Every structure is written in C-alpha cells, then in structure tokens.
Amino acid sequence: MSSLLESIAKVRRDVCDLHAELTRYELVVWTAGNVSGRIPGHDLMVIKPSGVSYDQLTPELMVVTDLYGTPVRGMNTGSAGTVDWGNPELSPSSDTAAHAYVYRHMPEVGGVVHTHSTYATAWAARGEEIPCVLTMMGDEFGGPIPVGPFALIGDDSIGQGIVETLKNSNSPAVLMQNHGPFTIGKSAREAVKAAVMCEEVARTVHISRQLGEPLPIDQAKIESLYKRYQNVYGR
Amino acid sequence: MSSLLESIAKVRRDVCDLHAELTRYELVVWTAGNVSGRIPGHDLMVIKPSGVSYDQLTPELMVVTDLYGTPVRGMNTGSAGTVDWGNPELSPSSDTAAHAYVYRHMPEVGGVVHTHSTYATAWAARGEEIPCVLTMMGDEFGGPIPVGPFALIGDDSIGQGIVETLKNSNSPAVLMQNHGPFTIGKSAREAVKAAVMCEEVARTVHISRQLGEPLPIDQAKIESLYKRYQNVYGR
Amino acid sequence: MSSLLESIAKVRRDVCDLHAELTRYELVVWTAGNVSGRIPGHDLMVIKPSGVSYDQLTPELMVVTDLYGTPVRGMNTGSAGTVDWGNPELSPSSDTAAHAYVYRHMPEVGGVVHTHSTYATAWAARGEEIPCVLTMMGDEFGGPIPVGPFALIGDDSIGQGIVETLKNSNSPAVLMQNHGPFTIGKSAREAVKAAVMCEEVARTVHISRQLGEPLPIDQAKIESLYKRYQNVYGR
Amino acid sequence: MSSLLESIAKVRRDVCDLHAELTRYELVVWTAGNVSGRIPGHDLMVIKPSGVSYDQLTPELMVVTDLYGTPVRGMNTGSAGTVDWGNPELSPSSDTAAHAYVYRHMPEVGGVVHTHSTYATAWAARGEEIPCVLTMMGDEFGGPIPVGPFALIGDDSIGQGIVETLKNSNSPAVLMQNHGPFTIGKSAREAVKAAVMCEEVARTVHISRQLGEPLPIDQAKIESLYKRYQNVYGR
C-alpha cells in the first residue's frame, strides 16, 4: 500500500507538472485542456481537476479516479497516507470519461492528453486528416494524423471514437471532428510530447498548404523514418 | 458604508488583476482594452483608467463611476475611508459609456470586457458572425458569435448596439462592426473568460476556413452542448 | 551645459527603455529595429547602437549624434560629465541617416522608430497601403497607412521618402516599400506607440482580408474618430 | 592541451547558451532543433545531446565529437581535465552526421544550426525557394533562400544536400525539402542569427504572398545591399 501511495504521489506530480508544457507551447487557454496518467499496475488514473487554472495547479489538487472516471475517496487514511486526495470540492476534468475509456481499452497507454490547440482543431473542424508531408511527421506519427468521429460528451462516444481511430493507425494523435486532438503515449510525458508535435505539424502543414500543395513523401520512406525513430527513442 | 467600501476595494482588486489575463492571452496591445465590474447592490462600477499601461495598473488607480460613467469623487473621506478613489488626475476608460449602458440595461451582468483582439476584430471588420462549428463554441457561446452595428463613440450608440445584439443571443460576446468584441458575464472574471474564448474560437474558425469549409454542427447538438455546460459550470 | 547633460541622460534612458516595447510586442528580431529621440532644443539625437542585442542595451550604450547622424564625441569631459557617451567602439544604428533626416525636416517630431515588424513589412513588400477599416485605425492613423518609395540605404533616399510621404498624411507611420515601417511621434514614446499600433492594424486588416473584404468606413466618420482621439490624448 | 580544453570549454558554453535563442524566437519545440560549433584548429565539434530539453541544457551535457560525428571519450583525464565530456549516457543529436559533413567540406564554417521552424519548413514542404523581396533579405541572404534535395537520415545524404546547395548561393540558409532549414555561419552565433533571420523572412514573405505578389527587387540592388551589409558587419 505504501508503494501504491508513492506511485500515486509520483503520478500526481508528473501530471501536475506536465500541464506547464501545455501552456508553454500555447496549446490551451483558460482551463480548456488536460493531462492524465495511469497508476502503473492498478486500475487507477490521475487527472486534472475541472475548472482550475493552470497556474493554480498543485499535485494535491490532481484527482485520482478509477478507470470509469469515478473519484476514489477515503483511500488515504492512516499514518502512511499523507497524500490528501479525493478532495471533495474538486471534480475531475469533464473529459475524464474519455481518458478512462482509453485506459480501459488500450493497456499499453500510460498517458492521455486532450487540448483544443488551434491548428489541430482547425483541421478537426473540417474533418480533414493531416497528410504526412514532413520528415518529422514520419518520425513521430508514421503517416497522416487521422480524424475521429463527431461525438457528444456524456457517455463513452468520445472514448470509443478515439480508440477505434488510433487502433488502426501509427499515430499517437487523433483529431476528434469539430472538437480537437486527443493524444496517447506510454507515459503522460510521451502523450504531452505527441500533443506538442501534433500542433506543430498541424500548423506547419496548414501554412505550407496556404500557398500551394506540399510535396508528398513516399510511403516506403515514411515507414523508414518511423521505424528508425521509434527504435532510436526506444518506444 | 464600511461594507460598501470593502466591496469597492474587492472589485478594484479583481478588475485590476483581471487585466493581466488580457495581456497573458495577447488580447490587447498598449492600452487598448479594458475590464469593468459592477459593485453588487449599488449603482456603481469600477473600470480601468484611460491611457495607463497594463503593467502600471494598481487597484488604487481603478476608477469608480456611477452607471452613467461619471467618476464618483469625495465619497471616501473619514476614518473608514482608506481607499483613495476618485483620483482627480485619472479619467475612466474612453469606453466607459458603453460599459455603463450595459450595466443599466442588463441587471444580470456583473462584468464587461472590451478588447480589439486580432481575430475577433478581423471578423468584426467584415461584419461577419462566427459560425458555431466547434464543440467548445457550443459549450461557451451556444451558437454563433453575433455582429453588432457600426457605432461611433461619444453617445450611447455602442452600448445600445451591444445590448440589442446580446439580448437575442446565447452568446456572451458581440463583435461590434469595424471595431472589436465586447463580452459580458455574471462577474468580471466570467466576462474575461468570454473574451479569451471569443478570440480562441475566432482564431480557430478563421484558420479552419482558410483551407475549406468547417463542418456544421446540428443545432440540436449545439443546444445539448450549451445546456450541459451551463449546468456543469452553474451559470 | 548641466541641463543639456541632464536632458541627454534622460533621453538616453527613455530611448534605451523603449526598446523593451519592441521586443515585448515582437516587432523585432535579433538587432533589426531601432528607436531614437531628439534632445529638445538642440540639434542632437540619441539612437540605438548598431549590432547590440536588445537585452544588452543600457542607457550608456546609446549613441548621441548630431542631426546628420555623426556621433558627438568628447563633449562630456570635466567634472560635470559623468555620462560616458561617444563610446568609440560603438557606431550608431545603420539606419541613423534616415532618423536624422526626419529630425532635420520635421521639427515637430521628437521620436522616430524603425522596425521590420512582420505584417507591416508584408504590406510594404507588396507596396500596398493599409486601408482604414478599423475604428482604432481611425483613432490613431486618421486614414490609411501609406507606402513610401523603394530606397536604398547609403544616402538620404530613405529619409526623403519618409518625410515626403508623411507630410501628406495624418498617419504617423509609413511603410517603406520592400523594407518596413518607420513611425514618428512628438516623443520617442509616441513613435513607439505608433509602431506597436501599426503592426496591430497591419495584422488585423491582413487577417480580415484573408476571408473576404473588410467593410469600409465613411471618410467623414474616420475624420470624426481621428479628431476626437487626437483631442482626448492631447496631441 | 590546456588551450584545447579551454577552447572546448568555451565552445561548450557558447553552443549551450545559443540554444536559448532558438526557444526565445520560437524556432523549436520539445527537442527538435540543434546548434553545433567547431573547435577552432581541431577536427572536433560540439553539439547538443539527443533528447534533452532546452531548459535542461548545461555546458557539461554538450557532446564533443570528431568530424565524423563520433563522440570523443576519455580525452579529459588528468589534472588539467576538469571538464567531464564524453558523458557515456548521452548521444549527440541525431542530426550530428549532417553537421559533421558540413564541417568536413566547408572549412570556413564555424557553426551549424538545424531547426524545423514553422514558416521555413512550410516553404521546404512545397520545395519552393523564398524569393528575395525584402531589403533585409538582400542584406542577410544576398538573394533567394534555396531548397536542398529530399534526403533520408542515416548516411551523408543530408550533409551532401546542404553543402551542394550552399556552395552555389550567397545564402547561409538552405531549406531541405520536406524537412526544414539548416544554416551556417563563421561562428555558431552567426549560424543562429541566420536561423532566426531565415524564419523571419520566411514568415514575412509568406504573409505578404497570401494577399498578392510581393514586388521584386532588381538583382543589382540586391547585390548592392548584400555587399554593403557584409562589409559593415565584417564577414
């Protein structure tokens, strides 16, 4: 139990700190984006609380939930329990159900990120995938960044759309139609990296297409870039 | 009287501090944007002084006016009055008449914000409403962001244009033609949030439309998003 | 002489500090932009040294020149002269001749700014004036922002182009063709404000025109905005 | 040997510090860009380590390699060797082979920079050179910024493409097709300046072309600008 508490404390810190990358790269405004991380070896996750500004986040404010998005309360009593989670005044992010669905159905995923980053969301609003016309896209995404279905919040529709789209793709990012990107990774940090790179390539390819058509890259060369990069960075 | 002074002191602080969100999200340059807040239960408001840089604002420099935009002077004499308002060297923002008109005619409004934020103003210059093609727009604005009439500064024309446009809309933001956005909220903080989100969706929809047409969202789904969001955030 | 030294010291500080506004509003990269100020009542000016980074500027590094751009050396000897100007290792900005020409031919000008700010320079590269389609443009510029001729550095061509263009315009900003904006003001601070507002309206009108034509504003209304604004801010 | 160690220590510091310019001007995200510098008079270079965030860089983490990109280990033993290079846990940037090729084939080059800066990469994705339509482009680049071939990472293809393209151009920047810019300079600082200016002109010319065609500048005038500028700044 002590090691679970330590593990939760670590993931709380990581998830909290990683939100600073969302603001650093201007992927979010106000409170509109969130990072979560799985507690390794347990059916638990840690996610941003709803409605709290990024500069007020602390590890203690992160919310621990089960993999159905229900906050876990009352676990941390006793002398070992110095972490005060399950803050009764804070709800988990309103996107928690989508994160939780991903953890339930993709056991290899250790972190999930959702933003409304400008350029990725602009592609999502047209329902248009981002073509793989940059070597850094080949490296990171191994092909186009796909579009997921339009889905309303409130049930598992968003989660299902994410999982079904990503299962058929090299890409760790999906553009949910009219909504915005969700990204995954082995860790919360990898998912944040994917969110940063997703916006970067969404912006660069958008700008390139404003004045003509970007040159395509052969599929074989994309595969080559992707395999090499995934080996080098050990994923 | 003491509680009025405390209330004024609190609104001064809030209004002053909220200007930092305008610069943080780059909604304003130089001195071209302003926040105001109503003094609850009184026919008074607090607004940015004219021509003062954002990094020189202090709560003491905020100007207290009546709801016709006239600065209130000489109220804070005597031992209870440690707040030095009615600074005779400072005028309220040149947009004060428009803010004041809104408070007189929309009693539910507790805060007003005006900026010339780039993308919202770009839509305003074409006199074109922003279509509701993002789920976050459904959440926050419950439909398109409407355009108000062209109006010159100097009388109640701007205020009237704001109120008439917003009375017929879910949106807390209006794009005044050739001018820029005005936003409202239950509190000054809510009005600032609306200003931030208005620019965010103005930018994202603009960028999306640069390379094609964003996919529309059914009106029924927009209503569903809006109702849910307004309930969750208790407005 | 002591009051001249004090005046020079003050203008050095002002000119030095105002460069921070150029970086704050991202009007410049590396060392590509400069502010100057006239020494009131004397045929002297103060300008940024050539090739020095913005974060290394100090008042002492600013260069004092006559109104032909020649650095003034050896003036500050003796007990009264604690200011070490005429630093023999520093040259004035390579744009000094253009600034100096403006001071010689426009006695009402107290400050000049030159940048290559992105959007203003983009209009300059097409040789296209910025139409007055925003109320804040009416306020600040009283009409379109005009284009000046293509001119090579090395003689008075740039200065002449600036002065001839601005003499026939309400605008304190001119877009020198294929080059970038120069702005003027009663003080260096006013010239910096004009540079900031010039880029702001260049960007907003550009973005507005990307998706259609901005609505024109009647000339009479532009005049009304301009007159009112110039009165309010006492220029 | 002591002077070699001092020289390496200096280049480590310079190369490390210069990465701050890449983030300051937003030329890079995450870890996707790198600076290197030649050790004067030796077949050695210093380059960013692979996969390390910009805000965690220290001079000690920079990697010293030979001019084939192989890290040099075990050199710094003994009392003179206080610099701990050849950190066995760090690999040099995955772009090291391209940098090394440039140093081997262009002896006048003292620094190399690679980024995926947005606008330069957007031109690169279309395989389109940036036309010289700005006086500052004439100054810095002496003509258009050329495009290099598509080349996969893994051998000398990228380095060859850079060298062959730059040998035939005044420009210190080349846009590698579908990839991004590489820039060179007499020093690492000059190469960073070229990277900053490359993105600046890529952005400005892009934006100018969005609403029409920029006016061309006569080749003779471009030559004149270039010669003058290279003389003034002593290159």
Short mmCIF file of C-alpha atoms in Angstrom, two decimals, chain C:
data_model
loop_
_atom_site.label_atom_id
_atom_site.label_comp_id
_atom_site.label_asym_id
_atom_site.label_seq_id
_atom_site.Cartn_x
_atom_site.Cartn_y
_atom_site.Cartn_z
CA MET C 1 25.51 72.81 -20.07
CA SER C 2 24.45 70.89 -17.00
CA SER C 3 20.85 70.96 -18.16
CA LEU C 4 21.92 69.67 -21.55
CA LEU C 5 23.72 66.79 -19.86
CA GLU C 6 20.63 66.06 -17.80
CA SER C 7 18.47 66.21 -20.88
CA ILE C 8 20.79 63.84 -22.74
CA ALA C 9 20.82 61.46 -19.79
CA LYS C 10 17.03 61.43 -19.71
CA VAL C 11 16.66 60.80 -23.45
CA ARG C 12 19.30 58.05 -23.24
CA ARG C 13 17.24 56.33 -20.54
CA ASP C 14 13.95 56.77 -22.40
CA VAL C 15 15.31 55.59 -25.74
CA CYS C 16 17.05 52.63 -24.11
CA ASP C 17 13.97 51.56 -22.15
CA LEU C 18 11.60 51.93 -25.07
CA HIS C 19 13.39 49.19 -27.00
CA ALA C 20 11.82 46.79 -24.48
CA GLU C 21 8.44 47.60 -26.02
CA LEU C 22 9.73 46.49 -29.43
CA THR C 23 10.63 43.06 -28.07
CA ARG C 24 7.55 42.82 -25.83
CA TYR C 25 5.28 43.22 -28.85
CA GLU C 26 7.57 41.09 -31.05
CA LEU C 27 8.19 43.86 -33.58
CA VAL C 28 11.87 42.98 -33.90
CA VAL C 29 14.22 40.00 -34.00
CA TRP C 30 17.92 39.92 -33.29
CA THR C 31 19.04 43.58 -33.66
CA ALA C 32 16.75 44.58 -36.53
CA GLY C 33 14.91 47.65 -35.24
CA ASN C 34 15.71 50.91 -33.51
CA VAL C 35 14.31 53.83 -31.55
CA SER C 36 15.67 57.37 -31.48
CA GLY C 37 14.77 60.54 -29.61
CA ARG C 38 15.53 64.19 -30.17
CA ILE C 39 17.31 66.22 -27.48
CA PRO C 40 14.77 69.02 -27.06
CA GLY C 41 16.10 72.42 -28.07
CA HIS C 42 19.37 71.12 -29.50
CA ASP C 43 20.43 69.75 -32.88
CA LEU C 44 21.15 66.41 -31.27
CA MET C 45 19.53 62.98 -31.17
CA VAL C 46 20.03 59.71 -29.28
CA ILE C 47 19.82 56.35 -31.06
CA LYS C 48 20.45 52.64 -30.54
CA PRO C 49 23.99 51.47 -31.25
CA SER C 50 24.47 49.16 -34.21
CA GLY C 51 24.57 45.40 -33.71
CA VAL C 52 23.88 45.31 -29.96
CA SER C 53 21.23 42.84 -28.72
CA TYR C 54 18.14 44.26 -27.08
CA ASP C 55 18.80 42.57 -23.77
CA GLN C 56 22.27 44.12 -23.58
CA LEU C 57 21.18 47.72 -24.08
CA THR C 58 21.96 50.21 -21.34
CA PRO C 59 21.50 53.98 -21.37
CA GLU C 60 25.28 54.41 -21.56
CA LEU C 61 25.46 52.44 -24.82
CA MET C 62 23.01 54.73 -26.63
CA VAL C 63 24.79 56.91 -29.16
CA VAL C 64 24.43 60.71 -29.29
CA THR C 65 24.71 62.14 -32.80
CA ASP C 66 24.11 65.44 -34.48
CA LEU C 67 21.22 65.75 -36.90
CA TYR C 68 23.40 64.46 -39.75
CA GLY C 69 23.97 61.21 -37.89
CA THR C 70 27.56 61.94 -36.89
CA PRO C 71 28.38 60.75 -33.37
CA VAL C 72 29.25 63.55 -30.98
CA ARG C 73 32.47 62.79 -29.17
CA GLY C 74 34.41 64.45 -26.42
CA MET C 75 31.57 66.62 -25.19
CA ASN C 76 31.31 65.14 -21.76
CA THR C 77 34.69 65.81 -20.22
CA GLY C 78 35.17 67.58 -16.95
CA SER C 79 33.55 67.24 -13.57
CA ALA C 80 30.01 67.75 -14.82
CA GLY C 81 30.35 64.95 -17.34
CA THR C 82 29.57 61.67 -15.65
CA VAL C 83 27.84 60.33 -18.72
CA ASP C 84 30.24 58.38 -20.87
CA TRP C 85 28.84 58.88 -24.32
CA GLY C 86 30.52 58.80 -27.64
CA ASN C 87 31.69 55.27 -26.87
CA PRO C 88 34.38 54.94 -29.52
CA GLU C 89 33.68 51.25 -30.02
CA LEU C 90 30.02 51.68 -30.89
CA SER C 91 28.53 53.04 -34.08
CA PRO C 92 25.02 54.40 -34.24
CA SER C 93 22.39 52.20 -35.92
CA SER C 94 22.91 51.79 -39.66
CA ASP C 95 19.50 53.49 -40.04
CA THR C 96 20.71 56.67 -38.35
CA ALA C 97 20.79 58.73 -41.55
CA ALA C 98 17.06 58.16 -42.07
CA HIS C 99 16.21 59.14 -38.49
CA ALA C 100 18.41 62.23 -38.73
CA TYR C 101 16.81 63.35 -41.98
CA VAL C 102 13.38 63.18 -40.33
CA TYR C 103 14.53 65.34 -37.40
CA ARG C 104 16.05 67.91 -39.76
CA HIS C 105 12.90 68.22 -41.86
CA MET C 106 10.10 67.68 -39.36
CA PRO C 107 10.74 69.93 -36.37
CA GLU C 108 7.57 68.75 -34.63
CA VAL C 109 8.94 65.20 -34.43
CA GLY C 110 10.56 64.17 -31.13
CA GLY C 111 10.96 60.44 -31.77
CA VAL C 112 11.43 58.02 -34.66
CA VAL C 113 11.13 54.22 -34.73
CA HIS C 114 12.07 51.71 -37.40
CA THR C 115 11.21 48.03 -37.37
CA HIS C 116 10.67 45.17 -39.80
CA SER C 117 7.54 44.07 -37.96
CA THR C 118 6.05 41.12 -39.81
CA TYR C 119 2.62 42.20 -41.04
CA ALA C 120 3.53 45.82 -41.73
CA THR C 121 6.53 44.62 -43.75
CA ALA C 122 4.32 42.14 -45.61
CA TRP C 123 2.14 45.05 -46.82
CA ALA C 124 5.32 47.00 -47.63
CA ALA C 125 6.63 44.14 -49.75
CA ARG C 126 3.54 44.35 -51.94
CA GLY C 127 3.76 48.16 -51.96
CA GLU C 128 0.15 48.29 -50.76
CA GLU C 129 -1.25 50.81 -48.28
CA ILE C 130 -3.32 49.53 -45.35
CA PRO C 131 -6.93 50.66 -45.77
CA CYS C 132 -8.64 52.31 -42.80
CA VAL C 133 -11.30 49.75 -41.89
CA LEU C 134 -11.00 49.70 -38.10
CA THR C 135 -12.16 52.33 -35.65
CA MET C 136 -8.80 52.11 -33.88
CA MET C 137 -7.13 52.93 -37.20
CA GLY C 138 -9.35 55.98 -37.49
CA ASP C 139 -8.31 56.97 -33.97
CA GLU C 140 -4.59 56.52 -34.38
CA PHE C 141 -3.88 56.97 -38.08
CA GLY C 142 -6.80 59.09 -39.35
CA GLY C 143 -6.87 57.18 -42.65
CA PRO C 144 -4.82 54.58 -44.50
CA ILE C 145 -1.21 53.85 -43.61
CA PRO C 146 0.66 54.98 -46.74
CA VAL C 147 3.52 53.38 -48.66
CA GLY C 148 6.79 55.19 -49.27
CA PRO C 149 9.15 54.63 -52.21
CA PHE C 150 11.75 51.90 -52.62
CA ALA C 151 15.03 53.42 -51.49
CA LEU C 152 18.49 52.06 -50.92
CA ILE C 153 20.42 52.70 -47.74
CA GLY C 154 23.55 54.86 -48.04
CA ASP C 155 22.27 58.40 -48.69
CA ASP C 156 19.20 60.48 -47.86
CA SER C 157 16.81 58.49 -50.09
CA ILE C 158 15.10 56.69 -47.24
CA GLY C 159 14.74 59.85 -45.15
CA GLN C 160 13.34 61.78 -48.08
CA GLY C 161 10.85 59.03 -48.84
CA ILE C 162 9.65 59.01 -45.23
CA VAL C 163 9.25 62.77 -44.99
CA GLU C 164 7.55 63.24 -48.35
CA THR C 165 5.06 60.50 -47.60
CA LEU C 166 4.23 61.57 -44.06
CA LYS C 167 3.89 65.27 -44.93
CA ASN C 168 0.77 64.38 -46.95
CA SER C 169 -0.88 62.09 -44.42
CA ASN C 170 -2.49 62.03 -40.99
CA SER C 171 -0.61 58.81 -40.36
CA PRO C 172 2.43 58.71 -38.06
CA ALA C 173 3.52 55.52 -39.88
CA VAL C 174 4.87 54.92 -43.38
CA LEU C 175 5.54 51.54 -44.98
CA MET C 176 8.78 51.87 -46.95
CA GLN C 177 8.43 49.59 -49.99
CA ASN C 178 10.13 46.16 -49.70
CA HIS C 179 11.63 47.40 -46.45
CA GLY C 180 9.39 48.03 -43.44
CA PRO C 181 7.66 50.65 -41.31
CA PHE C 182 9.06 53.91 -39.96
CA THR C 183 6.97 55.78 -37.38
CA ILE C 184 7.16 59.22 -35.82
CA GLY C 185 5.77 60.95 -32.74
CA LYS C 186 6.02 64.04 -30.60
CA SER C 187 8.15 61.91 -28.31
CA ALA C 188 10.05 58.66 -28.68
CA ARG C 189 7.26 57.02 -26.66
CA GLU C 190 4.60 58.25 -29.10
CA ALA C 191 6.67 56.93 -32.02
CA VAL C 192 6.91 53.53 -30.31
CA LYS C 193 3.16 53.53 -29.71
CA ALA C 194 2.66 54.22 -33.42
CA ALA C 195 4.97 51.30 -34.28
CA VAL C 196 3.00 48.98 -32.00
CA MET C 197 -0.37 50.12 -33.35
CA CYS C 198 0.89 49.99 -36.95
CA GLU C 199 1.74 46.30 -36.62
CA GLU C 200 -1.52 45.63 -34.79
CA VAL C 201 -3.68 47.11 -37.53
CA ALA C 202 -1.48 45.64 -40.28
CA ARG C 203 -2.09 42.20 -38.77
CA THR C 204 -5.80 42.64 -38.10
CA VAL C 205 -6.63 44.04 -41.54
CA HIS C 206 -4.49 41.37 -43.21
CA ILE C 207 -6.32 38.60 -41.36
CA SER C 208 -9.68 40.18 -42.06
CA ARG C 209 -8.93 40.32 -45.79
CA GLN C 210 -7.87 36.68 -45.91
CA LEU C 211 -11.52 35.63 -45.89
CA GLY C 212 -13.22 38.49 -47.73
CA GLU C 213 -13.29 42.25 -47.93
CA PRO C 214 -13.47 44.34 -44.76
CA LEU C 215 -16.33 46.84 -44.75
CA PRO C 216 -15.18 50.39 -45.50
CA ILE C 217 -15.72 53.24 -43.01
CA ASP C 218 -17.02 56.57 -44.36
CA GLN C 219 -14.34 59.21 -44.67
CA ALA C 220 -16.42 61.59 -42.53
CA LYS C 221 -16.57 59.03 -39.74
CA ILE C 222 -12.83 58.45 -39.95
CA GLU C 223 -12.26 62.20 -39.61
CA SER C 224 -14.60 62.30 -36.62
CA LEU C 225 -12.78 59.43 -34.90
CA TYR C 226 -9.40 60.97 -35.57
CA LYS C 227 -10.26 64.46 -34.36
CA ARG C 228 -11.86 63.20 -31.17
CA TYR C 229 -8.95 60.88 -30.36
CA GLN C 230 -6.27 63.49 -31.03
CA ASN C 231 -8.11 65.89 -28.71
CA VAL C 232 -8.61 63.38 -25.92
CA TYR C 233 -4.97 62.35 -25.89
CA GLY C 234 -3.88 65.97 -26.28
CA ARG C 235 -1.76 65.73 -29.36
#
